mmCIF file with all atom_site columns, C-alpha atoms in Angstrom:
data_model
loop_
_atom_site.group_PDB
_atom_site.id
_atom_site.type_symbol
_atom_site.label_atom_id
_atom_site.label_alt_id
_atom_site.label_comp_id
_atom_site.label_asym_id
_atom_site.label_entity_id
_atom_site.label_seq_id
_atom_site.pdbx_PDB_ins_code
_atom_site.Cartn_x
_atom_site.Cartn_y
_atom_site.Cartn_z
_atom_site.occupancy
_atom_site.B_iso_or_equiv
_atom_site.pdbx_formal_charge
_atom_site.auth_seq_id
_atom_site.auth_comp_id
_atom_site.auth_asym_id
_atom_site.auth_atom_id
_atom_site.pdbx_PDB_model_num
ATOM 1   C CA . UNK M 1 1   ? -21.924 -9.518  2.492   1.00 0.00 ? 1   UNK M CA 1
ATOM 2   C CA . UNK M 1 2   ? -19.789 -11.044 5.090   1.00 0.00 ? 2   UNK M CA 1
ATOM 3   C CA . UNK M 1 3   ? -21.982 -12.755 7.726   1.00 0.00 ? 3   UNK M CA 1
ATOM 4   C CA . UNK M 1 4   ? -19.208 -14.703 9.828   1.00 0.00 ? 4   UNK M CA 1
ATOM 5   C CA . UNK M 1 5   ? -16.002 -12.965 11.982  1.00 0.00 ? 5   UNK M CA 1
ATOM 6   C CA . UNK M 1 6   ? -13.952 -14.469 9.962   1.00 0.00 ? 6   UNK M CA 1
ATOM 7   C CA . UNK M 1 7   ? -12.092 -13.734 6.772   1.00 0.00 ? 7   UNK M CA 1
ATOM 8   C CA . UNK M 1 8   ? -13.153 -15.053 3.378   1.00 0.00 ? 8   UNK M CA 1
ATOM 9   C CA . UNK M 1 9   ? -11.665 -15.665 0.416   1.00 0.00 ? 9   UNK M CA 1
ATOM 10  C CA . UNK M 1 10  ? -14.101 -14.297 -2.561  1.00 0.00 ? 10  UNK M CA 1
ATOM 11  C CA . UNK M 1 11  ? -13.683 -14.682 -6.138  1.00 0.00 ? 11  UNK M CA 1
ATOM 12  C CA . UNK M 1 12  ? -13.396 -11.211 -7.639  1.00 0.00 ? 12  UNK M CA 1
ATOM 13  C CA . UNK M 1 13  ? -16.377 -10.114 -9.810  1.00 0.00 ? 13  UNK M CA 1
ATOM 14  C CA . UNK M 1 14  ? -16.297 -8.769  -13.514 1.00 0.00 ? 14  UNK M CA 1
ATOM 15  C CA . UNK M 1 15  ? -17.720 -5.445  -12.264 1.00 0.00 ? 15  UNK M CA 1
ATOM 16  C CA . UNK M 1 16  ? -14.955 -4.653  -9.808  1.00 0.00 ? 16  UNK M CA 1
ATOM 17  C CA . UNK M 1 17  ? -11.657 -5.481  -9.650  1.00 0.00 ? 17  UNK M CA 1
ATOM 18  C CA . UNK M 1 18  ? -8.574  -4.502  -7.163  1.00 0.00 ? 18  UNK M CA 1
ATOM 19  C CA . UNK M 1 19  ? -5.674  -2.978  -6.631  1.00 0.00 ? 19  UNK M CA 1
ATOM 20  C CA . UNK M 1 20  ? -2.997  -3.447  -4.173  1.00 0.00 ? 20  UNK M CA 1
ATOM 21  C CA . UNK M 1 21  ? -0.500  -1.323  -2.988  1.00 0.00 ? 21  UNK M CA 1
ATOM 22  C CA . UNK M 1 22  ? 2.497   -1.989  -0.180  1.00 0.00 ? 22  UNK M CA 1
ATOM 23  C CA . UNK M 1 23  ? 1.338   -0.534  2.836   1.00 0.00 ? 23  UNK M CA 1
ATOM 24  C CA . UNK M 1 24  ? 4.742   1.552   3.661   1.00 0.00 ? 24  UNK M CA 1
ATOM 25  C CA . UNK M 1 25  ? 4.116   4.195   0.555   1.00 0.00 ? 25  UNK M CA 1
ATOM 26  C CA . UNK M 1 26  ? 0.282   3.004   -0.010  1.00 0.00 ? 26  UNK M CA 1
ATOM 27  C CA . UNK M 1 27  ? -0.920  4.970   3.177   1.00 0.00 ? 27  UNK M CA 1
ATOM 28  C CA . UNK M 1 28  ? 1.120   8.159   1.561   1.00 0.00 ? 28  UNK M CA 1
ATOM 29  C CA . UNK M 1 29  ? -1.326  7.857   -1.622  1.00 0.00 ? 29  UNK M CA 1
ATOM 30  C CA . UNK M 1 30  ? -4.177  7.228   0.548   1.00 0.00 ? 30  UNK M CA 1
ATOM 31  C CA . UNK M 1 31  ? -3.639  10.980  1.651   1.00 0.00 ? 31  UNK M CA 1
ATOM 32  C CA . UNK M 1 32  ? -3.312  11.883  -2.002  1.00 0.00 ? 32  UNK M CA 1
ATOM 33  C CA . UNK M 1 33  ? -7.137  10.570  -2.929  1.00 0.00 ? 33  UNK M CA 1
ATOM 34  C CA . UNK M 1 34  ? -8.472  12.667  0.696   1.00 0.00 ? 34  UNK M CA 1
ATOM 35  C CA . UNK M 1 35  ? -10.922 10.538  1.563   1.00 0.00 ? 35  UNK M CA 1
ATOM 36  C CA . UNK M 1 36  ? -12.232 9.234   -1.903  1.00 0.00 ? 36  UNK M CA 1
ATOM 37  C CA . UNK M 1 37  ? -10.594 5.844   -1.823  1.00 0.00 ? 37  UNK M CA 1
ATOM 38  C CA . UNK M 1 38  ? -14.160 4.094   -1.941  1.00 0.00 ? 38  UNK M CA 1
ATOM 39  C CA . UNK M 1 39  ? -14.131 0.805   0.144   1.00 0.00 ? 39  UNK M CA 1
ATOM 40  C CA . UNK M 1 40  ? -10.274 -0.152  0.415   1.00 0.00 ? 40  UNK M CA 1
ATOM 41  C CA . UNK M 1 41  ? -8.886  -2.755  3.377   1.00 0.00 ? 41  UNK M CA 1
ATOM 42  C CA . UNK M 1 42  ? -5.446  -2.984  5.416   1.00 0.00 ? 42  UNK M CA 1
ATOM 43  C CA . UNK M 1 43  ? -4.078  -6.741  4.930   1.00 0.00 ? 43  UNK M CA 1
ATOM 44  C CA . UNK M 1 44  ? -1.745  -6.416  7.900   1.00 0.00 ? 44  UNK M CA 1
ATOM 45  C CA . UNK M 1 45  ? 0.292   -9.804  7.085   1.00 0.00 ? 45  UNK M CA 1
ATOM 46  C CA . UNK M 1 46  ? 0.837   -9.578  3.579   1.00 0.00 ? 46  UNK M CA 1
ATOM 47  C CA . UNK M 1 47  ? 1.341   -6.017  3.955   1.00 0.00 ? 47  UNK M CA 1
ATOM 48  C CA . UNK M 1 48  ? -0.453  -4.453  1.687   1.00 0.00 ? 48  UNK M CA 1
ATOM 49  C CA . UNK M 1 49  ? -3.802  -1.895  1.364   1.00 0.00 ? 49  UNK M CA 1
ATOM 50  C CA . UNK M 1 50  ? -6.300  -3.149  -1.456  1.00 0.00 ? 50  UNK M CA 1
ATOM 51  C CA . UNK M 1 51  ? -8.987  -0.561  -2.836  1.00 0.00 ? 51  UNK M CA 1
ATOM 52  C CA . UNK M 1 52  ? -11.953 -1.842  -5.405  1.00 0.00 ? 52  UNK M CA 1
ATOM 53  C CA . UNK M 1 53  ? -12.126 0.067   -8.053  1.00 0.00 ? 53  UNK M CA 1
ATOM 54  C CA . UNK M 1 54  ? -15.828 0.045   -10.603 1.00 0.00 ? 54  UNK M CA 1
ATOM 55  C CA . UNK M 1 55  ? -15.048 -1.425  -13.870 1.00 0.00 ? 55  UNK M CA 1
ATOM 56  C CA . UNK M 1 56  ? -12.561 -3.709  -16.073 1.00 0.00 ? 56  UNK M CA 1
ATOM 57  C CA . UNK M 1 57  ? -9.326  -3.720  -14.691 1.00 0.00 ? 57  UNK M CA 1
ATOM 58  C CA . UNK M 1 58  ? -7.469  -3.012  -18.547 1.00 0.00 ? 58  UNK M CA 1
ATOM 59  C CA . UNK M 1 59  ? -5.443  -0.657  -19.200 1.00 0.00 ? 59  UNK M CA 1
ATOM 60  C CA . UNK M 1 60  ? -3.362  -0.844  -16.404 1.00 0.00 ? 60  UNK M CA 1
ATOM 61  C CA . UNK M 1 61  ? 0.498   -1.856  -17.111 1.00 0.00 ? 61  UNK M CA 1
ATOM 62  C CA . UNK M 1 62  ? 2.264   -4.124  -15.682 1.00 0.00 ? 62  UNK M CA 1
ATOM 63  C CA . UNK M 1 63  ? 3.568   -2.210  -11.979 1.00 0.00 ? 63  UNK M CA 1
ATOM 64  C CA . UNK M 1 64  ? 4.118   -5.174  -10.119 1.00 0.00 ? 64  UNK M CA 1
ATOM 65  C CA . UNK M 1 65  ? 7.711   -4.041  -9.679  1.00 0.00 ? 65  UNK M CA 1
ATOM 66  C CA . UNK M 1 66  ? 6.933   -0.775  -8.250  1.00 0.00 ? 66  UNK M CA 1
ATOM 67  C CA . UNK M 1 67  ? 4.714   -3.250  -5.685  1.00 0.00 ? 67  UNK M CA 1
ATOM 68  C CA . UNK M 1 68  ? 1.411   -2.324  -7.711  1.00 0.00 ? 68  UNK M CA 1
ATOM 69  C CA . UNK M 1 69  ? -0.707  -5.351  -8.633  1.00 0.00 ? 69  UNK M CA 1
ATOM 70  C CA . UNK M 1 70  ? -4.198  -5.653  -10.434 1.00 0.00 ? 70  UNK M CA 1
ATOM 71  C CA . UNK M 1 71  ? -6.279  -8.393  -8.719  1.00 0.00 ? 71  UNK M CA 1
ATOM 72  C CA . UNK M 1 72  ? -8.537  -9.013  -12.051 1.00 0.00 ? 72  UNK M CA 1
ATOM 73  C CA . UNK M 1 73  ? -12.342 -10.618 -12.525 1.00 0.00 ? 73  UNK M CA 1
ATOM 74  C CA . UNK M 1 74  ? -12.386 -14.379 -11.562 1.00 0.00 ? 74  UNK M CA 1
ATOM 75  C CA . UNK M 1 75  ? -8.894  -13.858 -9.343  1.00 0.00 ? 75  UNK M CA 1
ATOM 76  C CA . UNK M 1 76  ? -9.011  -15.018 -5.616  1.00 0.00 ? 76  UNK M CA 1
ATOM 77  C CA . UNK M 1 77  ? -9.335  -12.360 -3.009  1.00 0.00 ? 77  UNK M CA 1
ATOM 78  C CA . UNK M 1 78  ? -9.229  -12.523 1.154   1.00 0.00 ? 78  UNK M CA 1
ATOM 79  C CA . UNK M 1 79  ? -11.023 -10.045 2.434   1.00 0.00 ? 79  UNK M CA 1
ATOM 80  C CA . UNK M 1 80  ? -12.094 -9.148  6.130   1.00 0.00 ? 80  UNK M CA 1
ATOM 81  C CA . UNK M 1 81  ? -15.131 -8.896  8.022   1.00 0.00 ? 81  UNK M CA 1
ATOM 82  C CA . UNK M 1 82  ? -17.322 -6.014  8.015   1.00 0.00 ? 82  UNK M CA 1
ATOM 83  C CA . UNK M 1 83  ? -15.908 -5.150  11.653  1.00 0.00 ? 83  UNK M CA 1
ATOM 84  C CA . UNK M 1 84  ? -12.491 -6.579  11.002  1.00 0.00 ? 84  UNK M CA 1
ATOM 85  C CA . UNK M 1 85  ? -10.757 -9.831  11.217  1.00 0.00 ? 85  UNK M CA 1
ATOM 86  C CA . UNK M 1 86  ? -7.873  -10.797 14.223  1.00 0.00 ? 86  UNK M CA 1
ATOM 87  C CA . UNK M 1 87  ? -5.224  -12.911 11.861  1.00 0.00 ? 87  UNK M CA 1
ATOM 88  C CA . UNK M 1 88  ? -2.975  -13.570 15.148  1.00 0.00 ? 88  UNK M CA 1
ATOM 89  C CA . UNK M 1 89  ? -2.410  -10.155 17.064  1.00 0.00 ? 89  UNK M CA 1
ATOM 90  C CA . UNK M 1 90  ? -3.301  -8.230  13.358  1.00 0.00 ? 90  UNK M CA 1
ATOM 91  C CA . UNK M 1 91  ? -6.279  -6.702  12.496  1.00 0.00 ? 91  UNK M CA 1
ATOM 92  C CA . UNK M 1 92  ? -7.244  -7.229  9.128   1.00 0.00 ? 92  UNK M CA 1
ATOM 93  C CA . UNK M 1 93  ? -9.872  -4.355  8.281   1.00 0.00 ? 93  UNK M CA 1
ATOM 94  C CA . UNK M 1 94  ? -11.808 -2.063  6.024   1.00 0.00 ? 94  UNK M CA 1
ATOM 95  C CA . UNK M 1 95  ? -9.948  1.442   5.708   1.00 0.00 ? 95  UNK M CA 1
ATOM 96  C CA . UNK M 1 96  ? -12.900 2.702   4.300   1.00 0.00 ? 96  UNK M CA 1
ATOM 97  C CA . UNK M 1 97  ? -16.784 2.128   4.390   1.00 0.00 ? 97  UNK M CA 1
ATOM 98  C CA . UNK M 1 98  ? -18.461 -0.505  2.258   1.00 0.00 ? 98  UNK M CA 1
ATOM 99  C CA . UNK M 1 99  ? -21.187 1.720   1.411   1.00 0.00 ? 99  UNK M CA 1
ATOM 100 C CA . UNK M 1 100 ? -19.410 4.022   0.243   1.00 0.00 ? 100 UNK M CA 1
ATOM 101 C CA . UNK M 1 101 ? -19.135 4.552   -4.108  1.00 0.00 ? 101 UNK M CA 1
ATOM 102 C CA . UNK M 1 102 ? -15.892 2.625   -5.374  1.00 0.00 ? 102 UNK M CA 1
ATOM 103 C CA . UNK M 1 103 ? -13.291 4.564   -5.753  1.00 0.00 ? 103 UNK M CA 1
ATOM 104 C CA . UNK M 1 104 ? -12.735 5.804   -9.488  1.00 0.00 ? 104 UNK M CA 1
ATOM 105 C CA . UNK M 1 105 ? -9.749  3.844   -11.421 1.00 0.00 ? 105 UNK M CA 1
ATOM 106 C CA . UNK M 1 106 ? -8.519  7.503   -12.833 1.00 0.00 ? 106 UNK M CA 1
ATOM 107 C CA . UNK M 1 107 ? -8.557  9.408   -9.466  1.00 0.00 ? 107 UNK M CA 1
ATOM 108 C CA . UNK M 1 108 ? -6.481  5.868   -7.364  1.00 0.00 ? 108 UNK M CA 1
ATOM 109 C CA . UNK M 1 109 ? -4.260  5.492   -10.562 1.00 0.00 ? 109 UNK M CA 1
ATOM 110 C CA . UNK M 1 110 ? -3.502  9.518   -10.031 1.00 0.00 ? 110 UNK M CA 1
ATOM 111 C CA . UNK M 1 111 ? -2.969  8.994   -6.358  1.00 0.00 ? 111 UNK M CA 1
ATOM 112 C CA . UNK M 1 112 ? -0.492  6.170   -7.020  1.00 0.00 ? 112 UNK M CA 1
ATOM 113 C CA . UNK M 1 113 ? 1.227   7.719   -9.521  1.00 0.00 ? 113 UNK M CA 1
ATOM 114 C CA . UNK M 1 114 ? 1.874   10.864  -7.582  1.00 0.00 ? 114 UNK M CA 1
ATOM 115 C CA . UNK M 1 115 ? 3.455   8.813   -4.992  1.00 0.00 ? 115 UNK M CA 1
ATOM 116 C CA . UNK M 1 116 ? 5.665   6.410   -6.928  1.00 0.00 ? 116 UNK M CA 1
ATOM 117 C CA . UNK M 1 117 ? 5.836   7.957   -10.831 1.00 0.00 ? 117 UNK M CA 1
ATOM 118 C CA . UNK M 1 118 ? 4.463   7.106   -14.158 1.00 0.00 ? 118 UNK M CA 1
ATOM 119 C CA . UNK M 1 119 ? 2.974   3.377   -14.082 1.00 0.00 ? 119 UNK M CA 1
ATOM 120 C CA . UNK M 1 120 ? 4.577   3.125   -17.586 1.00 0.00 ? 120 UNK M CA 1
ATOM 121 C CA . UNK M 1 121 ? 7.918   3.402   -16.265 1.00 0.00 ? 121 UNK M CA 1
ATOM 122 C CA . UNK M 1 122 ? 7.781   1.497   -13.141 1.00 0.00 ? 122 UNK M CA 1
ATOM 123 C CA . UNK M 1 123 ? 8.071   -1.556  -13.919 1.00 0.00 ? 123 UNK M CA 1
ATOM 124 C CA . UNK M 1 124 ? 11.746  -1.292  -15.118 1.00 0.00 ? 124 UNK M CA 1
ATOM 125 C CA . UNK M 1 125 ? 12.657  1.125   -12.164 1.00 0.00 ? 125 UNK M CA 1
ATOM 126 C CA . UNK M 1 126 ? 12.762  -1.606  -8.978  1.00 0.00 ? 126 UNK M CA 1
ATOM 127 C CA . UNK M 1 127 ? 10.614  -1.197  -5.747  1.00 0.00 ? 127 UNK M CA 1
ATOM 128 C CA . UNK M 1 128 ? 9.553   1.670   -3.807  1.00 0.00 ? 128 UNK M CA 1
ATOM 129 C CA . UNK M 1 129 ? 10.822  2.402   -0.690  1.00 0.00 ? 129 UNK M CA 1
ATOM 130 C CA . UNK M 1 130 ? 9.620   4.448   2.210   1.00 0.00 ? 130 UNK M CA 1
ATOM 131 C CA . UNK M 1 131 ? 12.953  6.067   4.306   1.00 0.00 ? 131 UNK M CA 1
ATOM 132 C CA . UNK M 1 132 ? 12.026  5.338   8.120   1.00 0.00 ? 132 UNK M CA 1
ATOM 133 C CA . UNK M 1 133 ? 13.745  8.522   8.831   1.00 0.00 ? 133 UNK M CA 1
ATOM 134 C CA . UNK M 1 134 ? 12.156  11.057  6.631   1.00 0.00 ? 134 UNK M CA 1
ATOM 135 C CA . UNK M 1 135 ? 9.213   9.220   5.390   1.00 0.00 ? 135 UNK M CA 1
ATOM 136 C CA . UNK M 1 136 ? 9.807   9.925   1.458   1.00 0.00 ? 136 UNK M CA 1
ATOM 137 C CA . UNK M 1 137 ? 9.332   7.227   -0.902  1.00 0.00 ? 137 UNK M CA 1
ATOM 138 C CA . UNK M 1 138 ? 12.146  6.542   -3.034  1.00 0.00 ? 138 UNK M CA 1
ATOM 139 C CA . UNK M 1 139 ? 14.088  3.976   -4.860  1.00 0.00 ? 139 UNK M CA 1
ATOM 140 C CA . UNK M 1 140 ? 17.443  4.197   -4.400  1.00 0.00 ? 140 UNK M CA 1
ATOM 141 C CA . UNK M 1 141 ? 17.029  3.094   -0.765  1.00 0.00 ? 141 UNK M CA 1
ATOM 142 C CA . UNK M 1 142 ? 19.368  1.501   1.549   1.00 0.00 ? 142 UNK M CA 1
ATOM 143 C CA . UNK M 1 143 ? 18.365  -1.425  4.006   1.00 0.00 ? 143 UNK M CA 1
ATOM 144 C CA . UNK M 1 144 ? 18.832  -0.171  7.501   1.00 0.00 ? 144 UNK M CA 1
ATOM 145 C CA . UNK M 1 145 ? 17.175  -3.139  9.502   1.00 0.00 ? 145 UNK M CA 1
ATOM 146 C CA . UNK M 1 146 ? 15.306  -6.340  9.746   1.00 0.00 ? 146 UNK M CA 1
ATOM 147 C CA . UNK M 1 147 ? 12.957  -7.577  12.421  1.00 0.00 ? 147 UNK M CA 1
ATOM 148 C CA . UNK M 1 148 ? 11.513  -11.426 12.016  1.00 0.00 ? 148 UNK M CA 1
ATOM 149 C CA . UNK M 1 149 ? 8.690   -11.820 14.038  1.00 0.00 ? 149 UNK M CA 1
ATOM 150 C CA . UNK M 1 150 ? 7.352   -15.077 14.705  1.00 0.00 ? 150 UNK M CA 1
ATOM 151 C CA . UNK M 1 151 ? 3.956   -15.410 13.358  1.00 0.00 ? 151 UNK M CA 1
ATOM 152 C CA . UNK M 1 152 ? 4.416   -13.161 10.354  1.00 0.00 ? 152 UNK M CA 1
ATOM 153 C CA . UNK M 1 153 ? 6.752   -11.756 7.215   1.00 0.00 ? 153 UNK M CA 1
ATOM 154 C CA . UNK M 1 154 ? 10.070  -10.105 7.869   1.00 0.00 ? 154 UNK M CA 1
ATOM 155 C CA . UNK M 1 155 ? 9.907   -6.777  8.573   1.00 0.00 ? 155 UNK M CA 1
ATOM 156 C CA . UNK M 1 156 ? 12.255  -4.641  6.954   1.00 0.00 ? 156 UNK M CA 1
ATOM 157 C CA . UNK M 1 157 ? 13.530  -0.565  7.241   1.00 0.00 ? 157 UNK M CA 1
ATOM 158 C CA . UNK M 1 158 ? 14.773  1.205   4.870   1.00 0.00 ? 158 UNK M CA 1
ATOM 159 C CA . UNK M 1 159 ? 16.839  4.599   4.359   1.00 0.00 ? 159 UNK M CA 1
ATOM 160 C CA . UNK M 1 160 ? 16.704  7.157   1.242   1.00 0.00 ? 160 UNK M CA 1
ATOM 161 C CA . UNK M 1 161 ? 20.248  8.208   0.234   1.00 0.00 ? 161 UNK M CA 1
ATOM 162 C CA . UNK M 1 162 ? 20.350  11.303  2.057   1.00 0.00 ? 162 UNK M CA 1
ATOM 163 C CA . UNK M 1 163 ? 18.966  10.270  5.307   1.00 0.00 ? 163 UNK M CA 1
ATOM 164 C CA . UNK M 1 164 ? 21.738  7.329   5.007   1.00 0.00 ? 164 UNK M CA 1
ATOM 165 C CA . UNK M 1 165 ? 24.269  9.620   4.099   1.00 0.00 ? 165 UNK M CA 1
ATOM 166 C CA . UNK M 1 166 ? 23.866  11.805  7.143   1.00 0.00 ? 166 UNK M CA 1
ATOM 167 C CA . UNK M 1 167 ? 23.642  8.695   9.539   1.00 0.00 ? 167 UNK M CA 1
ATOM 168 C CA . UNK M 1 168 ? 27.192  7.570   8.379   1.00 0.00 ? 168 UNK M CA 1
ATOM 169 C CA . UNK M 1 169 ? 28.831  10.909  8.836   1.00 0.00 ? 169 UNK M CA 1
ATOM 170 C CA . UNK M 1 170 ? 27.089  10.994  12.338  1.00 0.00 ? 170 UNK M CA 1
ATOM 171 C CA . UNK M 1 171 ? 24.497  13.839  11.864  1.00 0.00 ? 171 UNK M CA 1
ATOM 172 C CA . UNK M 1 172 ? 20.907  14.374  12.113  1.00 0.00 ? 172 UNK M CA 1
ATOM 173 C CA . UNK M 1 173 ? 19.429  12.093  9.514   1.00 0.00 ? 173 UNK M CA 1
ATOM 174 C CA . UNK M 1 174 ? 15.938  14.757  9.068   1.00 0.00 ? 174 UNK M CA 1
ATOM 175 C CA . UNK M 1 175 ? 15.457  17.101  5.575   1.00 0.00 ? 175 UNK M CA 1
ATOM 176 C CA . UNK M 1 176 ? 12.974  18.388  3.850   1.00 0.00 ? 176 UNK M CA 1
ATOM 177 C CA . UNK M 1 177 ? 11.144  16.350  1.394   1.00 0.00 ? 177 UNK M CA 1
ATOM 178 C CA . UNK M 1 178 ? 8.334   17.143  -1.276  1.00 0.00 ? 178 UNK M CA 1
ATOM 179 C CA . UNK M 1 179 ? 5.107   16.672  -0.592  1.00 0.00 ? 179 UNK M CA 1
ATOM 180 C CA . UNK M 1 180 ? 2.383   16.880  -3.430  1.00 0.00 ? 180 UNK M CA 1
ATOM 181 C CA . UNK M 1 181 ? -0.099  19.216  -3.281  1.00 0.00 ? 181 UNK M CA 1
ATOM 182 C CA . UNK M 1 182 ? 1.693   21.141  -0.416  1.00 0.00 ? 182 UNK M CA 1
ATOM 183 C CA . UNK M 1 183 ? 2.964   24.694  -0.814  1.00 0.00 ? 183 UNK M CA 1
ATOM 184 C CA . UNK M 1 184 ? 6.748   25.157  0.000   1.00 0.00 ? 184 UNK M CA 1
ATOM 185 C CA . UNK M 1 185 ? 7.443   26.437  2.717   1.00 0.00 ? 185 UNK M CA 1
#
């Protein structure tokens, strides 16, 4: 346990490794698992949500192109407080309770998966995308804008292909996207 304000960089144990996912589509899987992401964190200046997951971290492929990494046994880790960590204006915090049971590797790998595809096949696909317009993740997004704050990583925005399309003929960028587990409407 944590016992200073500060953040600490651990060495990840045997018994539970990590996964990170970019925060722009990670919190749209974070709605897939409702509420059973186990203990998970925001790391506001990397940009990215971690979740520990019980177990070995094998048998997942290689994602890192899709944004999905596997922080494995022995790997270094920064991690916040229990109450948070201020890293400049950022809070760096826990999404979800310590105490609560990690979350399962099955049930987060489903959750990513319904947000981005197959693992198998995202590695040769490119990065996922979130469209600031209509919030769907996609790939074949366009750049839209850049902001470069001071004390942190580029910020960038990004457009799916229809939203962009309707922007350059001068309409209303908003349609309806899929949304798992919804019913159409």
């Amino acid at each position: 346990m944590i016992t200073d304000q500060r953040a600490q960089l651990i060495t990840v144990g045997p018994w539970w490794p990590a996964v990170t996912v970019p925060e722009d589509w990670g919190v749209l899987m974070a709605e897939a698992l409702a509420g059973a992401s186990g203990p998970a964190f925001h790391e506001p200046g990397l940009r990215y949500l971690v979740y520990l997951v019980p177990g070995q971290a094998e048998g997942w492929p290689d994602a890192e192109a899709a944004g999905v990494s596997v922080v494995r046994a022995g790997d270094p880790l920064l991690v916040p407080h229990v109450d948070g960590t201020f890293v400049g204006l950022q809070r760096f915090h826990w999404l979800a309770s310590l105490m609560k049971p990690l979350a399962s590797p099955a049930r987060l790998r489903e959750a990513i998966e319904a947000t981005v595809g197959p693992l198998e096949h995202a590695g040769g696909k490119g990065p996922v995308r979130v469209c600031c317009e209509c919030g769907s993740p996609t790939r074949a997004a366009v750049l839209v804008d850049v902001f470069v704050p001071m004390s942190s990583s580029p910020r960038e925005w990004y457009a799916c292909a229809a939203c962009w399309n309707r922007w350059q003929r001068g309409q209303k960028a908003r349609h309806l996207r899929a949304v798992p587990g919804a019913a159409a409407q």
